[in-house]
CSV table of C-alpha atoms in Angstrom, one decimal:
chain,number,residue,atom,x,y,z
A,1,UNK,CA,24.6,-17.8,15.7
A,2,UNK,CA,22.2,-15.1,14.5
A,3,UNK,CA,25.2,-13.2,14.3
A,4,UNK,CA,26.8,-15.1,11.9
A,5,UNK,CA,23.6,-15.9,10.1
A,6,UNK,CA,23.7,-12.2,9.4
A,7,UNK,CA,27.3,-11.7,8.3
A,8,UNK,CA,27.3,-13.9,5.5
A,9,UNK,CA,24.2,-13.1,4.5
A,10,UNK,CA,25.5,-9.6,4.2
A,11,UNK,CA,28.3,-10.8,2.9
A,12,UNK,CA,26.7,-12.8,0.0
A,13,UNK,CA,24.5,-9.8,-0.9
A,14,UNK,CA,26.8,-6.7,-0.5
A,15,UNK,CA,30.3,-8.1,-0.4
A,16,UNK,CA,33.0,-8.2,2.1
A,17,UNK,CA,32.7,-4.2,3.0
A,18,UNK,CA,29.4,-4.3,4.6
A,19,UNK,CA,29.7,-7.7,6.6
A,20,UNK,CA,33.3,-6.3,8.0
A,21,UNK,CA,31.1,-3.2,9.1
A,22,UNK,CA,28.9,-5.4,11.0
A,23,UNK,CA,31.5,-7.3,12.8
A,24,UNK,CA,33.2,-3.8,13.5
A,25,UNK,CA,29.5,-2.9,15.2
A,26,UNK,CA,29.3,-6.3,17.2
A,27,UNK,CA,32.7,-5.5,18.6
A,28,UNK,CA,31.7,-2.0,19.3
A,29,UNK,CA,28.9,-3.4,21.0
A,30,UNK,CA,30.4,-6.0,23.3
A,31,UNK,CA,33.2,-3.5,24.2
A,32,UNK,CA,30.4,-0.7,25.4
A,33,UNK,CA,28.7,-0.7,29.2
A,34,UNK,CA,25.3,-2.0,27.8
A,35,UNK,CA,22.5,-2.4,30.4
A,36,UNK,CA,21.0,-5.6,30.1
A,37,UNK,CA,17.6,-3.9,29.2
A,38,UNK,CA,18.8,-2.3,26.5
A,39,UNK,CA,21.2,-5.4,25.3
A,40,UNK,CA,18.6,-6.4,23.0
A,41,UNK,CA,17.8,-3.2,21.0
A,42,UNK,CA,21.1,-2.0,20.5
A,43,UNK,CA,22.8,-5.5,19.2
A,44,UNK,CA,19.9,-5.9,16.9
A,45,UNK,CA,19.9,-2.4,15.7
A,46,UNK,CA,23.8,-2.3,15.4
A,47,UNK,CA,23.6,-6.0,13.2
A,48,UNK,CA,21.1,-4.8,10.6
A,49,UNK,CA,23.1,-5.1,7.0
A,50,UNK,CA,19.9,-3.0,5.4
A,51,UNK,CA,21.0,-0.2,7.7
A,52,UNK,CA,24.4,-0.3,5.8
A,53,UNK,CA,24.2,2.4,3.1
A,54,UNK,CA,28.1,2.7,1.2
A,55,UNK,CA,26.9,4.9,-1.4
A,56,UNK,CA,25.4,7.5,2.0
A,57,UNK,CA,28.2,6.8,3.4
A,58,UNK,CA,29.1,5.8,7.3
A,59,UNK,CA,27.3,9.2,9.1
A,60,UNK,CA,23.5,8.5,7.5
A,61,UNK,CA,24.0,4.7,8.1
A,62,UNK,CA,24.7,5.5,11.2
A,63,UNK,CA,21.9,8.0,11.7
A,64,UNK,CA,19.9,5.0,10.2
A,65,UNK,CA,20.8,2.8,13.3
A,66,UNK,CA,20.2,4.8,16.1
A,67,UNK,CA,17.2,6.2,15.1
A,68,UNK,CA,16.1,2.0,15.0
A,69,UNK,CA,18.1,2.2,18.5
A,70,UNK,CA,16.0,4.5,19.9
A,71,UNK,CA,12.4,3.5,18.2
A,72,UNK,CA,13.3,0.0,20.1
A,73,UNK,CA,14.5,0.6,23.3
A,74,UNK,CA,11.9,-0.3,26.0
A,75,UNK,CA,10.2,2.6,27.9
A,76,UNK,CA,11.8,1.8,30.7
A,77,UNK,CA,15.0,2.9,29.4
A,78,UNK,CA,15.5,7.4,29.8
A,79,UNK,CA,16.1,8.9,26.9
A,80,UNK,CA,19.5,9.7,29.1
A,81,UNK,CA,20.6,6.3,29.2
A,82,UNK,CA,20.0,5.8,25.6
A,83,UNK,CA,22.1,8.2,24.1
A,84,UNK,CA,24.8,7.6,26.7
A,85,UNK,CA,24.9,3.9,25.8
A,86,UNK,CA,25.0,5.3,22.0
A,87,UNK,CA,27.6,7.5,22.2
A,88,UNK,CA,29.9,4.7,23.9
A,89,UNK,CA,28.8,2.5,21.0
A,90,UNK,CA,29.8,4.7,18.3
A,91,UNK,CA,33.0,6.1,19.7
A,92,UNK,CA,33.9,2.3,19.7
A,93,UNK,CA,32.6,1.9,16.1
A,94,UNK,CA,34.0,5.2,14.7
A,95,UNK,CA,38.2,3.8,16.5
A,96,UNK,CA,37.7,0.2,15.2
A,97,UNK,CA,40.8,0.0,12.3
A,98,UNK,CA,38.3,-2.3,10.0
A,99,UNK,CA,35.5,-0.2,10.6
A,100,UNK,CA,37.3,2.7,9.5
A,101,UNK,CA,39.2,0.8,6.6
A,102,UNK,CA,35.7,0.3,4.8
A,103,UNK,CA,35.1,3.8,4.9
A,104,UNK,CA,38.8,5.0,3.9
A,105,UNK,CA,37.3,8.4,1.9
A,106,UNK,CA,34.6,9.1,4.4
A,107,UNK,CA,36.1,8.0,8.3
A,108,UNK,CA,38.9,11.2,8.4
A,109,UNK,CA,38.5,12.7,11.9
A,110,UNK,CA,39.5,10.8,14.9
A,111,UNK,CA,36.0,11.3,16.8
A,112,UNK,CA,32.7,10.8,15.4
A,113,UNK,CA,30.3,13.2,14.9
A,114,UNK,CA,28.4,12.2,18.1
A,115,UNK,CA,26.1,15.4,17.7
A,116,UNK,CA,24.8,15.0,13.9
A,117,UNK,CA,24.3,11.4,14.4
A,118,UNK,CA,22.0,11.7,17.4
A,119,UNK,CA,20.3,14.8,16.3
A,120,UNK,CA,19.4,13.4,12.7
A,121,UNK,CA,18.4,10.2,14.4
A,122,UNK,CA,15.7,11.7,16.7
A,123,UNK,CA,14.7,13.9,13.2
A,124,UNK,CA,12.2,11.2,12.6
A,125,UNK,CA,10.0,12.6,15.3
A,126,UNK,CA,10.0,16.1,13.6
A,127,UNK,CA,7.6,17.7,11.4
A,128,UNK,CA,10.2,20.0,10.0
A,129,UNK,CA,12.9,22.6,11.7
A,130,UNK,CA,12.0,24.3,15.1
A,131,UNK,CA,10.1,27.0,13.6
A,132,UNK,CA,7.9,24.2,11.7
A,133,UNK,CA,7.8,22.1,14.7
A,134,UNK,CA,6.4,25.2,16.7
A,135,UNK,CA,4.0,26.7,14.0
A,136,UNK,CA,2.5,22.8,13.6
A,137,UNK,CA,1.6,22.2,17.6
A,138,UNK,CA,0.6,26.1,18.1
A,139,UNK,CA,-1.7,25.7,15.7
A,140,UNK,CA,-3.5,22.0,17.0
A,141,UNK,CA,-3.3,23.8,20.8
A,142,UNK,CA,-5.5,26.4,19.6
A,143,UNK,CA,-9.5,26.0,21.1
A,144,UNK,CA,-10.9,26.9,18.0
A,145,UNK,CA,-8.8,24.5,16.0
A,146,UNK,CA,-9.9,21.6,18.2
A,147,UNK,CA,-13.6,23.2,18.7
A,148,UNK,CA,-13.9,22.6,14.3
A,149,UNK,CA,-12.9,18.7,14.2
A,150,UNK,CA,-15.1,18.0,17.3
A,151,UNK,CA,-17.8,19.5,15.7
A,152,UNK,CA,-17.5,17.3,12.8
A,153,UNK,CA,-20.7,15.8,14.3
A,154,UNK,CA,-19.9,12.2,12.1
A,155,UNK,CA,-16.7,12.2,13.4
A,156,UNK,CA,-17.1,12.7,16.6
A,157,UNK,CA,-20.4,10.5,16.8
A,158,UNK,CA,-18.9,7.9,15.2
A,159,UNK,CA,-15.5,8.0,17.2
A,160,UNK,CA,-18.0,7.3,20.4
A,161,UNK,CA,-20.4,4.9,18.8
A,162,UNK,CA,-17.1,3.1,17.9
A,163,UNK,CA,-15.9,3.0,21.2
A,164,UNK,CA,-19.1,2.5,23.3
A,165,UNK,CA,-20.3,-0.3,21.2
A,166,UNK,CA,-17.0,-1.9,22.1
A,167,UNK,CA,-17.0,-1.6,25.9
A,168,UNK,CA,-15.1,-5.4,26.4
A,169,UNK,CA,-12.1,-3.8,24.8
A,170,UNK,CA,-12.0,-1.0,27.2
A,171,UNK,CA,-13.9,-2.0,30.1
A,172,UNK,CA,-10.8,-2.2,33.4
A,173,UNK,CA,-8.7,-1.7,30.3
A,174,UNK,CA,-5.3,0.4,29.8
A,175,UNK,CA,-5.9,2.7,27.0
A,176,UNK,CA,-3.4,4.3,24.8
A,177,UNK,CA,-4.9,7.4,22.9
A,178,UNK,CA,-2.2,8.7,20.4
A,179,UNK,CA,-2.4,12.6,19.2
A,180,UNK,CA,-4.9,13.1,22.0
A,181,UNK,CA,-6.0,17.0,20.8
A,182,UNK,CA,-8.7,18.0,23.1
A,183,UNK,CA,-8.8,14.7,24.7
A,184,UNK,CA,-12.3,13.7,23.7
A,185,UNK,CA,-11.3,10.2,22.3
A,186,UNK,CA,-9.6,9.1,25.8
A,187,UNK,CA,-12.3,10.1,27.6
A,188,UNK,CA,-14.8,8.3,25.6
A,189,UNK,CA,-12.9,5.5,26.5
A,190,UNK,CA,-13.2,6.0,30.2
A,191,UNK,CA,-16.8,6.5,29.5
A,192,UNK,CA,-16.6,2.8,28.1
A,193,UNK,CA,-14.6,1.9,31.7
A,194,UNK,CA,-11.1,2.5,30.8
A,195,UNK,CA,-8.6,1.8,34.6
A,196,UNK,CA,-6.2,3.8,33.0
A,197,UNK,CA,-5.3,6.3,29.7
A,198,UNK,CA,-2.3,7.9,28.8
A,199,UNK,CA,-2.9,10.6,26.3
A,200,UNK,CA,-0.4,11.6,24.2
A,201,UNK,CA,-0.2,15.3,23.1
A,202,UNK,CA,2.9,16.7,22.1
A,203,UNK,CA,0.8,20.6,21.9
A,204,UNK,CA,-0.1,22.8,24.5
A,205,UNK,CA,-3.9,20.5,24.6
A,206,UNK,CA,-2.3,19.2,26.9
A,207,UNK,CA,-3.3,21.5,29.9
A,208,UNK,CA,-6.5,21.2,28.3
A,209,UNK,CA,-6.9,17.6,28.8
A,210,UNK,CA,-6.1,17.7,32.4
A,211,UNK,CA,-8.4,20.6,33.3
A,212,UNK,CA,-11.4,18.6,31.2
A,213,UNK,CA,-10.4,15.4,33.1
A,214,UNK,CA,-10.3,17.3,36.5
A,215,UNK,CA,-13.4,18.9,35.6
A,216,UNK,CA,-15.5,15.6,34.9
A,217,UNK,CA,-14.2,13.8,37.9
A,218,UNK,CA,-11.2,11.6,35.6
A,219,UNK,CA,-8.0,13.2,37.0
A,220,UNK,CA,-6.7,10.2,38.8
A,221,UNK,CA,-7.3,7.7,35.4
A,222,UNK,CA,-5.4,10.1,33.0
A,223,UNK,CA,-2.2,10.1,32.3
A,224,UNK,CA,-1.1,13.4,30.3
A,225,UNK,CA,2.1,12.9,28.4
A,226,UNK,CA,3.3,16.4,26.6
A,227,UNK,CA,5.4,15.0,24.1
A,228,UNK,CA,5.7,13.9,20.5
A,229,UNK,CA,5.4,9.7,21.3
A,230,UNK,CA,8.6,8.9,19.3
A,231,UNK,CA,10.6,10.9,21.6
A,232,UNK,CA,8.9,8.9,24.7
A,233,UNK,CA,10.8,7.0,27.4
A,234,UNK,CA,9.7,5.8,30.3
A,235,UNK,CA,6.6,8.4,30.6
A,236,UNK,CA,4.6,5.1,29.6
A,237,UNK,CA,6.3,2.0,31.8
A,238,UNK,CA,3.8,-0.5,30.4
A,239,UNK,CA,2.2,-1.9,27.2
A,240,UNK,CA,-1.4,-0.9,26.1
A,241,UNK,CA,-4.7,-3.2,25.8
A,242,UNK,CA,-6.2,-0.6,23.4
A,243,UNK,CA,-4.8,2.3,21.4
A,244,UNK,CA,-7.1,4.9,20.2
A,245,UNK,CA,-6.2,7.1,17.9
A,246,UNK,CA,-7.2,10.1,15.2
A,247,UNK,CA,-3.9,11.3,13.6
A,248,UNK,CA,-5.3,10.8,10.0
A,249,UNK,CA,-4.1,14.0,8.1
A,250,UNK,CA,-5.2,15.7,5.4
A,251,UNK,CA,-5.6,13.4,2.2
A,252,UNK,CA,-4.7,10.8,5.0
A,253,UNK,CA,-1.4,10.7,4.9
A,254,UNK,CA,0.1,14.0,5.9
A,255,UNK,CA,1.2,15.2,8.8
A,256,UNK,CA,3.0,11.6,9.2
A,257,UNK,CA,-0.1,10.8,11.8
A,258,UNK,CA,-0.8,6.7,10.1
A,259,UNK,CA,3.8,6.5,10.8
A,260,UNK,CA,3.3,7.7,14.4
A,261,UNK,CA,0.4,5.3,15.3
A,262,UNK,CA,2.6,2.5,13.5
A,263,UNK,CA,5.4,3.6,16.0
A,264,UNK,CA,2.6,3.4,19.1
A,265,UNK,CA,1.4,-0.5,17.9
A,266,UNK,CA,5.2,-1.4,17.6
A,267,UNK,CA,6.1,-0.1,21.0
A,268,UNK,CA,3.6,-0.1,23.0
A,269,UNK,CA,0.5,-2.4,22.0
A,270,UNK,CA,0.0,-6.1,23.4
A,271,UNK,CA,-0.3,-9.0,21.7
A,272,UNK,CA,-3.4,-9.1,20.5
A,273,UNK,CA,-4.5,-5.6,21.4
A,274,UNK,CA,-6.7,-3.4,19.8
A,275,UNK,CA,-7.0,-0.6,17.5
A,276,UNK,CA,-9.3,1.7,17.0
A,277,UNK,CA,-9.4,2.3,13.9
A,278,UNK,CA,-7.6,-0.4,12.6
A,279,UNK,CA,-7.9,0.3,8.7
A,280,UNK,CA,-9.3,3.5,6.7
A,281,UNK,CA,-11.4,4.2,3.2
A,282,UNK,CA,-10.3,7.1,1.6
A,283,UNK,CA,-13.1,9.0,-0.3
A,284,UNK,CA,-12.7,12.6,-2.1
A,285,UNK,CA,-15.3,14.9,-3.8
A,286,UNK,CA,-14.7,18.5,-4.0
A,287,UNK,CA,-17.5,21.1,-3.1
A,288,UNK,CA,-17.2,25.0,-1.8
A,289,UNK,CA,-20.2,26.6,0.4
A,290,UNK,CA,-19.1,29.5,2.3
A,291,UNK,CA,-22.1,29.8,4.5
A,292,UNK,CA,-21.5,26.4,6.1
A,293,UNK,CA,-17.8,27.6,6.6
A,294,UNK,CA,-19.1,30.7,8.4
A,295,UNK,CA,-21.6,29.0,10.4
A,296,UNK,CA,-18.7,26.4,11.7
A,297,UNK,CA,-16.5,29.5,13.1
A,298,UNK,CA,-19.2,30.5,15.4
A,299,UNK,CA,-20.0,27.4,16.5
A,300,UNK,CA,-16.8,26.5,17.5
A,301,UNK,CA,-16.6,29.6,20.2
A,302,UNK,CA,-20.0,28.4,21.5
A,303,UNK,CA,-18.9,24.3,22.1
A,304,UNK,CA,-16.5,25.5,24.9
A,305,UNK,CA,-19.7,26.8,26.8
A,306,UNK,CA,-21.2,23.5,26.6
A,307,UNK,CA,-21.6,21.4,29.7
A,308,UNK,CA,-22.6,18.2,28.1
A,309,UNK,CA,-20.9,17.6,25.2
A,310,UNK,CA,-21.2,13.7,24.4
A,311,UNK,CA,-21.2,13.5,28.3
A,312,UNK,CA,-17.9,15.8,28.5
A,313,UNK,CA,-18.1,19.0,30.6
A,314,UNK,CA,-16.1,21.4,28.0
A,315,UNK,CA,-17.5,24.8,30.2
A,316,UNK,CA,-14.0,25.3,32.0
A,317,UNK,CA,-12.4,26.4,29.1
A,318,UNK,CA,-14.8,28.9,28.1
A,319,UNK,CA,-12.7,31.5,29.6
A,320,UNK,CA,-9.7,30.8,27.3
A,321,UNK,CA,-11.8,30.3,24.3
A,322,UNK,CA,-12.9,34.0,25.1
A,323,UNK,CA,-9.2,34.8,25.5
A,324,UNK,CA,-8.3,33.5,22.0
A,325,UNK,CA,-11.2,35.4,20.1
């Protein structure tokens, strides 16, 4: 019924060409080996007429829909299992005669371009090409780079003021902390009594939060996951209480941190879950004082010495910090 709901809604909005293209994808669909797990995602993905873009053409629509495909399968699914189930789905798609009929300039070769459309769907979890993608992490897995925003004493103060004063939340709680960096925001929440926190670092931070967590006695509550979270599958098998996060880039929006977080609440928050924080102010006054800047360069070789930093042991990385000098 939904099904039909949607074709002539399509067909009332876009004409005949886009509601034929959907009936083309529910065939594809039912003619695929779909596990029943990932029934759900793909059919509603595949029967979205605002994924339908004639003037892109059938390759971006495509990309369009799988990159939806893959934002919505559950974790349980492997990333494996996904593209297989995709690439049976679109080979069907890309052979169907009416399919191919509303796309008589654009459908020309007999197979579909499998690669492109896979690789430009998983593009949304990119910051850029390769070299971008590495510069970007290499920089955020950096000591010193993490040893500036932690001393950011009203960030990082107010981060655990946040979290303490709200110990219900997180108390025998499963704790999501998104962009985890250093790590400090997850283990403020097992400070607060978190059962469980998968931290989610896509950098090479992420040796550095297991060697913090072994260090202060957390090993066997954290759950390290080195990867960008879009491109997660069934690292996380369950949904989160509480997601902590502190992806908010420069002038807020850069570095697509707020569309990564949105991607976490989707996928992996319960109902009702929490999120911390839930809403930002955004406040701008320009000022230059080159002492300060100075002074926070040598501070930040000093934090790693610390062994009680909010409660954090940070001494076991002095060593590297020394290393990176």
């Amino acid at each position: 019924k939904r099904s039909s709901l949607a074709l002539v809604a399509a067909m009332a909005a876009h004409g005949p060409a886009v509601a034929t293209i959907l009936e083309a994808a529910g065939r594809a669909c039912g003619c695929a080996r779909v596990p029943e797990e990932l029934r759900q995602a793909i059919a509603a993905a595949f029967s979205r007429e605002d994924l339908v873009d004639l003037k892109a053409g059938p390759e971006a629509s495509l990309v369009s829909v799988c990159r939806v495909a893959l934002e919505e399968s559950p974790p349980t699914a492997t990333s494996q299992d996904v593209d297989v189930v995709l690439c049976e789905v679109l080979a069907a798609l890309w052979a169907d005669e009416a399919f191919r009929s509303a796309w008589p300039d654009a459908v020309t070769s007999s197979c579909p371009p499998l690669g492109r459309i896979l690789q430009g769907a998983r593009a949304s979890s990119q910051y850029g090409d390769d070299a971008s993608n590495r510069k970007y992490f290499r920089n955020f897995g950096r000591l010193v780079t993490q040893a500036t925003m932690l001393q950011d004493e009203t960030r990082t103060s107010t981060y655990r003021r946040a979290i303490h004063a709200n110990r219900a939340d997180f108390d025998g709680k499963v704790v999501m902390d998104v962009g985890s960096g250093s790590g400090m925001l997850a283990f403020f929440a097992l400070q607060a009594g978190a059962a469980r926190v998968y931290c989610i670092e896509a950098s090479p931070m992420a040796e550095v939060i297991r060697e913090l967590a072994d260090a202060n006695g957390w090993s066997d509550r954290v759950v390290v996951v080195n990867k960008i979270l879009q491109d997660i599958r069934d690292e996380v098998p369950e949904k989160v209480d509480c997601i902590t996060h502190e992806t908010l880039g420069t002038f807020l929006f850069a570095e697509r941190g707020i569309e990564t977080v949105c991607v976490a609440r989707e996928r992996f928050l319960k109902p009702g879950g929490r999120l911390f924080p839930a809403f930002a102010t955004f406040c701008l006054a320009p000022f230059e004082d080159k002492r300060a800047h100075q002074a926070i360069a040598v501070r930040s070789l000093n934090l790693w010495t610390s062994t009680s930093f909010h409660g954090v042991n940070m001494s076991r990385m002095a060593g590297r910090a020394r290393q990176e000098a």
